[in-house]
């Protein structure tokens, strides 16, 4: 995840609740471009079942609150 997510205590997981692999991260990154292109992609959390943005739905990922502390190393 990004530094901002780490500072916020958030992390991105795949649909199996594991950390993303490099390939999953790349897919999510490029799917994020679709959310930017279709600005409405950032409004999908308002209507999606699990409050996911368009890029998370397409990449089959989710952003969750981290349950353990992680150092910024």
PDB file of N, CA and C in Angstrom:
ATOM      1  N   UNK A   1       0.807  -1.191   0.000  1.00  0.00           N
ATOM      2  CA  UNK A   1       0.000   0.000   0.000  1.00  0.00           C
ATOM      3  C   UNK A   1       0.848   1.251   0.000  1.00  0.00           C
ATOM      4  N   UNK A   2       0.206   2.355  -0.183  1.00  0.00           N
ATOM      5  CA  UNK A   2       0.907   3.633  -0.213  1.00  0.00           C
ATOM      6  C   UNK A   2       1.238   4.097   1.198  1.00  0.00           C
ATOM      7  N   UNK A   3       2.103   5.086   1.281  1.00  0.00           N
ATOM      8  CA  UNK A   3       2.465   5.650   2.582  1.00  0.00           C
ATOM      9  C   UNK A   3       1.224   6.215   3.266  1.00  0.00           C
ATOM     10  N   UNK A   4       0.355   6.856   2.482  1.00  0.00           N
ATOM     11  CA  UNK A   4      -0.873   7.419   3.047  1.00  0.00           C
ATOM     12  C   UNK A   4      -1.764   6.354   3.671  1.00  0.00           C
ATOM     13  N   UNK A   5      -1.875   5.220   3.001  1.00  0.00           N
ATOM     14  CA  UNK A   5      -2.674   4.130   3.566  1.00  0.00           C
ATOM     15  C   UNK A   5      -2.030   3.611   4.847  1.00  0.00           C
ATOM     16  N   UNK A   6      -0.705   3.484   4.843  1.00  0.00           N
ATOM     17  CA  UNK A   6      -0.015   3.009   6.052  1.00  0.00           C
ATOM     18  C   UNK A   6      -0.235   3.963   7.223  1.00  0.00           C
ATOM     19  N   UNK A   7      -0.107   5.268   6.951  1.00  0.00           N
ATOM     20  CA  UNK A   7      -0.296   6.253   8.012  1.00  0.00           C
ATOM     21  C   UNK A   7      -1.736   6.268   8.513  1.00  0.00           C
ATOM     22  N   UNK A   8      -2.667   5.933   7.636  1.00  0.00           N
ATOM     23  CA  UNK A   8      -4.085   5.899   8.008  1.00  0.00           C
ATOM     24  C   UNK A   8      -4.499   4.580   8.643  1.00  0.00           C
ATOM     25  N   UNK A   9      -3.567   3.621   8.697  1.00  0.00           N
ATOM     26  CA  UNK A   9      -3.899   2.318   9.265  1.00  0.00           C
ATOM     27  C   UNK A   9      -4.717   1.456   8.336  1.00  0.00           C
ATOM     28  N   UNK A  10      -4.577   1.685   7.026  1.00  0.00           N
ATOM     29  CA  UNK A  10      -5.331   0.922   6.037  1.00  0.00           C
ATOM     30  C   UNK A  10      -4.399   0.011   5.247  1.00  0.00           C
ATOM     31  N   UNK A  11      -4.957  -1.053   4.697  1.00  0.00           N
ATOM     32  CA  UNK A  11      -4.195  -1.907   3.804  1.00  0.00           C
ATOM     33  C   UNK A  11      -5.113  -2.462   2.723  1.00  0.00           C
ATOM     34  N   UNK A  12      -4.516  -2.843   1.606  1.00  0.00           N
ATOM     35  CA  UNK A  12      -5.267  -3.384   0.483  1.00  0.00           C
ATOM     36  C   UNK A  12      -5.055  -4.889   0.461  1.00  0.00           C
ATOM     37  N   UNK A  13      -6.172  -5.628   0.420  1.00  0.00           N
ATOM     38  CA  UNK A  13      -6.125  -7.085   0.408  1.00  0.00           C
ATOM     39  C   UNK A  13      -6.822  -7.610  -0.836  1.00  0.00           C
ATOM     40  N   UNK A  14      -6.486  -8.841  -1.217  1.00  0.00           N
ATOM     41  CA  UNK A  14      -7.195  -9.472  -2.330  1.00  0.00           C
ATOM     42  C   UNK A  14      -8.455 -10.141  -1.793  1.00  0.00           C
ATOM     43  N   UNK A  15      -9.192 -10.801  -2.665  1.00  0.00           N
ATOM     44  CA  UNK A  15     -10.472 -11.387  -2.251  1.00  0.00           C
ATOM     45  C   UNK A  15     -10.293 -12.560  -1.286  1.00  0.00           C
ATOM     46  N   UNK A  16      -9.060 -13.081  -1.160  1.00  0.00           N
ATOM     47  CA  UNK A  16      -8.768 -14.161  -0.206  1.00  0.00           C
ATOM     48  C   UNK A  16      -8.221 -13.621   1.106  1.00  0.00           C
ATOM     49  N   UNK A  17      -8.293 -12.289   1.278  1.00  0.00           N
ATOM     50  CA  UNK A  17      -7.806 -11.596   2.476  1.00  0.00           C
ATOM     51  C   UNK A  17      -6.301 -11.713   2.667  1.00  0.00           C
ATOM     52  N   UNK A  18      -5.552 -11.823   1.571  1.00  0.00           N
ATOM     53  CA  UNK A  18      -4.096 -11.848   1.611  1.00  0.00           C
ATOM     54  C   UNK A  18      -3.555 -10.540   1.051  1.00  0.00           C
ATOM     55  N   UNK A  19      -2.299 -10.231   1.397  1.00  0.00           N
ATOM     56  CA  UNK A  19      -1.660  -9.067   0.785  1.00  0.00           C
ATOM     57  C   UNK A  19      -1.587  -9.282  -0.720  1.00  0.00           C
ATOM     58  N   UNK A  20      -1.593  -8.189  -1.454  1.00  0.00           N
ATOM     59  CA  UNK A  20      -1.573  -8.283  -2.903  1.00  0.00           C
ATOM     60  C   UNK A  20      -0.210  -8.757  -3.405  1.00  0.00           C
ATOM     61  N   UNK A  21      -0.249  -9.581  -4.428  1.00  0.00           N
ATOM     62  CA  UNK A  21       0.980  -9.957  -5.124  1.00  0.00           C
ATOM     63  C   UNK A  21       1.350  -8.801  -6.049  1.00  0.00           C
ATOM     64  N   UNK A  22       2.524  -8.869  -6.629  1.00  0.00           N
ATOM     65  CA  UNK A  22       2.949  -7.821  -7.552  1.00  0.00           C
ATOM     66  C   UNK A  22       1.979  -7.714  -8.725  1.00  0.00           C
ATOM     67  N   UNK A  23       1.574  -8.854  -9.278  1.00  0.00           N
ATOM     68  CA  UNK A  23       0.659  -8.819 -10.420  1.00  0.00           C
ATOM     69  C   UNK A  23      -0.708  -8.246 -10.023  1.00  0.00           C
ATOM     70  N   UNK A  24      -1.197  -8.565  -8.835  1.00  0.00           N
ATOM     71  CA  UNK A  24      -2.475  -8.009  -8.367  1.00  0.00           C
ATOM     72  C   UNK A  24      -2.364  -6.494  -8.163  1.00  0.00           C
ATOM     73  N   UNK A  25      -1.224  -6.055  -7.666  1.00  0.00           N
ATOM     74  CA  UNK A  25      -1.003  -4.615  -7.476  1.00  0.00           C
ATOM     75  C   UNK A  25      -0.986  -3.881  -8.803  1.00  0.00           C
ATOM     76  N   UNK A  26      -0.363  -4.491  -9.809  1.00  0.00           N
ATOM     77  CA  UNK A  26      -0.302  -3.878 -11.134  1.00  0.00           C
ATOM     78  C   UNK A  26      -1.697  -3.791 -11.744  1.00  0.00           C
ATOM     79  N   UNK A  27      -2.480  -4.852 -11.614  1.00  0.00           N
ATOM     80  CA  UNK A  27      -3.854  -4.837 -12.130  1.00  0.00           C
ATOM     81  C   UNK A  27      -4.655  -3.743 -11.440  1.00  0.00           C
ATOM     82  N   UNK A  28      -4.534  -3.634 -10.122  1.00  0.00           N
ATOM     83  CA  UNK A  28      -5.273  -2.608  -9.381  1.00  0.00           C
ATOM     84  C   UNK A  28      -4.849  -1.211  -9.825  1.00  0.00           C
ATOM     85  N   UNK A  29      -3.554  -1.037 -10.040  1.00  0.00           N
ATOM     86  CA  UNK A  29      -3.032   0.259 -10.469  1.00  0.00           C
ATOM     87  C   UNK A  29      -3.664   0.678 -11.798  1.00  0.00           C
ATOM     88  N   UNK A  30      -3.686  -0.237 -12.769  1.00  0.00           N
ATOM     89  CA  UNK A  30      -4.248   0.111 -14.070  1.00  0.00           C
ATOM     90  C   UNK A  30      -5.771   0.242 -14.023  1.00  0.00           C
ATOM     91  N   UNK A  31      -6.420  -0.524 -13.172  1.00  0.00           N
ATOM     92  CA  UNK A  31      -7.871  -0.371 -13.002  1.00  0.00           C
ATOM     93  C   UNK A  31      -8.193   0.977 -12.380  1.00  0.00           C
ATOM     94  N   UNK A  32      -7.276   1.487 -11.559  1.00  0.00           N
ATOM     95  CA  UNK A  32      -7.491   2.789 -10.933  1.00  0.00           C
ATOM     96  C   UNK A  32      -7.599   3.884 -11.994  1.00  0.00           C
ATOM     97  N   UNK A  33      -6.895   3.680 -13.102  1.00  0.00           N
ATOM     98  CA  UNK A  33      -7.004   4.635 -14.208  1.00  0.00           C
ATOM     99  C   UNK A  33      -8.429   4.748 -14.717  1.00  0.00           C
ATOM    100  N   UNK A  34      -9.161   3.631 -14.688  1.00  0.00           N
ATOM    101  CA  UNK A  34     -10.568   3.666 -15.109  1.00  0.00           C
ATOM    102  C   UNK A  34     -11.409   4.481 -14.126  1.00  0.00           C
ATOM    103  N   UNK A  35     -11.088   4.385 -12.845  1.00  0.00           N
ATOM    104  CA  UNK A  35     -11.824   5.185 -11.856  1.00  0.00           C
ATOM    105  C   UNK A  35     -11.569   6.667 -12.085  1.00  0.00           C
ATOM    106  N   UNK A  36     -10.341   6.987 -12.489  1.00  0.00           N
ATOM    107  CA  UNK A  36     -10.010   8.384 -12.772  1.00  0.00           C
ATOM    108  C   UNK A  36     -10.701   8.833 -14.057  1.00  0.00           C
ATOM    109  N   UNK A  37     -10.651   7.972 -15.076  1.00  0.00           N
ATOM    110  CA  UNK A  37     -11.263   8.290 -16.356  1.00  0.00           C
ATOM    111  C   UNK A  37     -12.777   8.491 -16.216  1.00  0.00           C
ATOM    112  N   UNK A  38     -13.403   7.567 -15.522  1.00  0.00           N
ATOM    113  CA  UNK A  38     -14.836   7.678 -15.229  1.00  0.00           C
ATOM    114  C   UNK A  38     -14.955   8.127 -13.785  1.00  0.00           C
ATOM    115  N   UNK A  39     -14.958   9.403 -13.578  1.00  0.00           N
ATOM    116  CA  UNK A  39     -14.926   9.962 -12.225  1.00  0.00           C
ATOM    117  C   UNK A  39     -15.954   9.298 -11.317  1.00  0.00           C
ATOM    118  N   UNK A  40     -17.017   8.808 -11.909  1.00  0.00           N
ATOM    119  CA  UNK A  40     -18.053   8.137 -11.117  1.00  0.00           C
ATOM    120  C   UNK A  40     -17.505   6.887 -10.430  1.00  0.00           C
ATOM    121  N   UNK A  41     -16.338   6.393 -10.865  1.00  0.00           N
ATOM    122  CA  UNK A  41     -15.729   5.221 -10.224  1.00  0.00           C
ATOM    123  C   UNK A  41     -15.425   5.444  -8.767  1.00  0.00           C
ATOM    124  N   UNK A  42     -15.248   6.700  -8.393  1.00  0.00           N
ATOM    125  CA  UNK A  42     -14.997   7.007  -6.984  1.00  0.00           C
ATOM    126  C   UNK A  42     -16.289   7.134  -6.185  1.00  0.00           C
ATOM    127  N   UNK A  43     -17.422   7.104  -6.859  1.00  0.00           N
ATOM    128  CA  UNK A  43     -18.708   7.157  -6.170  1.00  0.00           C
ATOM    129  C   UNK A  43     -19.311   5.767  -5.975  1.00  0.00           C
ATOM    130  N   UNK A  44     -18.709   4.752  -6.581  1.00  0.00           N
ATOM    131  CA  UNK A  44     -19.252   3.401  -6.442  1.00  0.00           C
ATOM    132  C   UNK A  44     -19.292   2.905  -5.001  1.00  0.00           C
ATOM    133  N   UNK A  45     -18.427   3.388  -4.094  1.00  0.00           N
ATOM    134  CA  UNK A  45     -18.572   2.929  -2.703  1.00  0.00           C
ATOM    135  C   UNK A  45     -19.934   3.256  -2.093  1.00  0.00           C
ATOM    136  N   UNK A  46     -20.576   4.264  -2.631  1.00  0.00           N
ATOM    137  CA  UNK A  46     -21.895   4.644  -2.110  1.00  0.00           C
ATOM    138  C   UNK A  46     -22.961   3.617  -2.448  1.00  0.00           C
ATOM    139  N   UNK A  47     -22.736   2.847  -3.522  1.00  0.00           N
ATOM    140  CA  UNK A  47     -23.760   1.893  -3.948  1.00  0.00           C
ATOM    141  C   UNK A  47     -23.290   0.443  -3.964  1.00  0.00           C
ATOM    142  N   UNK A  48     -21.984   0.215  -3.817  1.00  0.00           N
ATOM    143  CA  UNK A  48     -21.504  -1.172  -3.866  1.00  0.00           C
ATOM    144  C   UNK A  48     -21.708  -1.865  -2.521  1.00  0.00           C
ATOM    145  N   UNK A  49     -21.849  -3.151  -2.583  1.00  0.00           N
ATOM    146  CA  UNK A  49     -22.158  -3.955  -1.396  1.00  0.00           C
ATOM    147  C   UNK A  49     -21.116  -3.780  -0.295  1.00  0.00           C
ATOM    148  N   UNK A  50     -19.837  -3.781  -0.668  1.00  0.00           N
ATOM    149  CA  UNK A  50     -18.761  -3.700   0.330  1.00  0.00           C
ATOM    150  C   UNK A  50     -18.036  -2.361   0.309  1.00  0.00           C
ATOM    151  N   UNK A  51     -18.697  -1.328  -0.180  1.00  0.00           N
ATOM    152  CA  UNK A  51     -18.135   0.027  -0.244  1.00  0.00           C
ATOM    153  C   UNK A  51     -16.807   0.077  -0.981  1.00  0.00           C
ATOM    154  N   UNK A  52     -16.748  -0.584  -2.142  1.00  0.00           N
ATOM    155  CA  UNK A  52     -15.531  -0.616  -2.929  1.00  0.00           C
ATOM    156  C   UNK A  52     -15.610   0.361  -4.098  1.00  0.00           C
ATOM    157  N   UNK A  53     -14.469   0.984  -4.406  1.00  0.00           N
ATOM    158  CA  UNK A  53     -14.378   1.823  -5.599  1.00  0.00           C
ATOM    159  C   UNK A  53     -14.358   0.930  -6.833  1.00  0.00           C
ATOM    160  N   UNK A  54     -14.577   1.553  -7.989  1.00  0.00           N
ATOM    161  CA  UNK A  54     -14.613   0.805  -9.235  1.00  0.00           C
ATOM    162  C   UNK A  54     -13.337  -0.004  -9.447  1.00  0.00           C
ATOM    163  N   UNK A  55     -12.165   0.601  -9.188  1.00  0.00           N
ATOM    164  CA  UNK A  55     -10.915  -0.122  -9.418  1.00  0.00           C
ATOM    165  C   UNK A  55     -10.763  -1.315  -8.481  1.00  0.00           C
ATOM    166  N   UNK A  56     -11.291  -1.227  -7.277  1.00  0.00           N
ATOM    167  CA  UNK A  56     -11.243  -2.371  -6.365  1.00  0.00           C
ATOM    168  C   UNK A  56     -12.191  -3.474  -6.817  1.00  0.00           C
ATOM    169  N   UNK A  57     -13.345  -3.100  -7.327  1.00  0.00           N
ATOM    170  CA  UNK A  57     -14.274  -4.108  -7.840  1.00  0.00           C
ATOM    171  C   UNK A  57     -13.668  -4.847  -9.034  1.00  0.00           C
ATOM    172  N   UNK A  58     -13.066  -4.100  -9.961  1.00  0.00           N
ATOM    173  CA  UNK A  58     -12.481  -4.707 -11.153  1.00  0.00           C
ATOM    174  C   UNK A  58     -11.270  -5.575 -10.817  1.00  0.00           C
ATOM    175  N   UNK A  59     -10.449  -5.116  -9.869  1.00  0.00           N
ATOM    176  CA  UNK A  59      -9.223  -5.843  -9.511  1.00  0.00           C
ATOM    177  C   UNK A  59      -9.471  -6.911  -8.442  1.00  0.00           C
ATOM    178  N   UNK A  60     -10.709  -6.988  -7.951  1.00  0.00           N
ATOM    179  CA  UNK A  60     -11.070  -7.939  -6.892  1.00  0.00           C
ATOM    180  C   UNK A  60     -10.206  -7.735  -5.645  1.00  0.00           C
ATOM    181  N   UNK A  61     -10.137  -6.460  -5.227  1.00  0.00           N
ATOM    182  CA  UNK A  61      -9.386  -6.094  -4.028  1.00  0.00           C
ATOM    183  C   UNK A  61     -10.291  -5.302  -3.099  1.00  0.00           C
ATOM    184  N   UNK A  62      -9.814  -5.065  -1.892  1.00  0.00           N
ATOM    185  CA  UNK A  62     -10.566  -4.257  -0.936  1.00  0.00           C
ATOM    186  C   UNK A  62      -9.599  -3.549  -0.007  1.00  0.00           C
ATOM    187  N   UNK A  63     -10.009  -2.395   0.477  1.00  0.00           N
ATOM    188  CA  UNK A  63      -9.228  -1.625   1.435  1.00  0.00           C
ATOM    189  C   UNK A  63      -9.858  -1.851   2.803  1.00  0.00           C
ATOM    190  N   UNK A  64      -9.037  -2.263   3.758  1.00  0.00           N
ATOM    191  CA  UNK A  64      -9.542  -2.567   5.097  1.00  0.00           C
ATOM    192  C   UNK A  64      -8.696  -1.872   6.153  1.00  0.00           C
ATOM    193  N   UNK A  65      -9.274  -1.725   7.324  1.00  0.00           N
ATOM    194  CA  UNK A  65      -8.546  -1.190   8.471  1.00  0.00           C
ATOM    195  C   UNK A  65      -7.571  -2.254   8.960  1.00  0.00           C
ATOM    196  N   UNK A  66      -6.325  -1.891   9.090  1.00  0.00           N
ATOM    197  CA  UNK A  66      -5.314  -2.833   9.562  1.00  0.00           C
ATOM    198  C   UNK A  66      -5.559  -3.147  11.038  1.00  0.00           C
ATOM    199  N   UNK A  67      -5.384  -4.392  11.400  1.00  0.00           N
ATOM    200  CA  UNK A  67      -5.638  -4.797  12.778  1.00  0.00           C
ATOM    201  C   UNK A  67      -4.376  -4.812  13.629  1.00  0.00           C
ATOM    202  N   UNK A  68      -3.205  -4.801  13.003  1.00  0.00           N
ATOM    203  CA  UNK A  68      -1.952  -4.773  13.740  1.00  0.00           C
ATOM    204  C   UNK A  68      -1.114  -3.610  13.276  1.00  0.00           C
ATOM    205  N   UNK A  69      -0.249  -3.137  14.138  1.00  0.00           N
ATOM    206  CA  UNK A  69       0.624  -2.009  13.802  1.00  0.00           C
ATOM    207  C   UNK A  69       1.699  -2.473  12.827  1.00  0.00           C
ATOM    208  N   UNK A  70       1.991  -1.607  11.866  1.00  0.00           N
ATOM    209  CA  UNK A  70       3.053  -1.877  10.905  1.00  0.00           C
ATOM    210  C   UNK A  70       3.997  -0.695  10.886  1.00  0.00           C
ATOM    211  N   UNK A  71       5.279  -0.955  10.996  1.00  0.00           N
ATOM    212  CA  UNK A  71       6.256   0.115  10.979  1.00  0.00           C
ATOM    213  C   UNK A  71       6.439   0.630   9.566  1.00  0.00           C
ATOM    214  N   UNK A  72       6.793   1.896   9.456  1.00  0.00           N
ATOM    215  CA  UNK A  72       7.022   2.517   8.153  1.00  0.00           C
ATOM    216  C   UNK A  72       8.487   2.360   7.746  1.00  0.00           C
ATOM    217  N   UNK A  73       8.915   1.163   7.577  1.00  0.00           N
ATOM    218  CA  UNK A  73      10.321   0.908   7.219  1.00  0.00           C
ATOM    219  C   UNK A  73      10.392   0.493   5.766  1.00  0.00           C
TER     220      UNK A  73
END
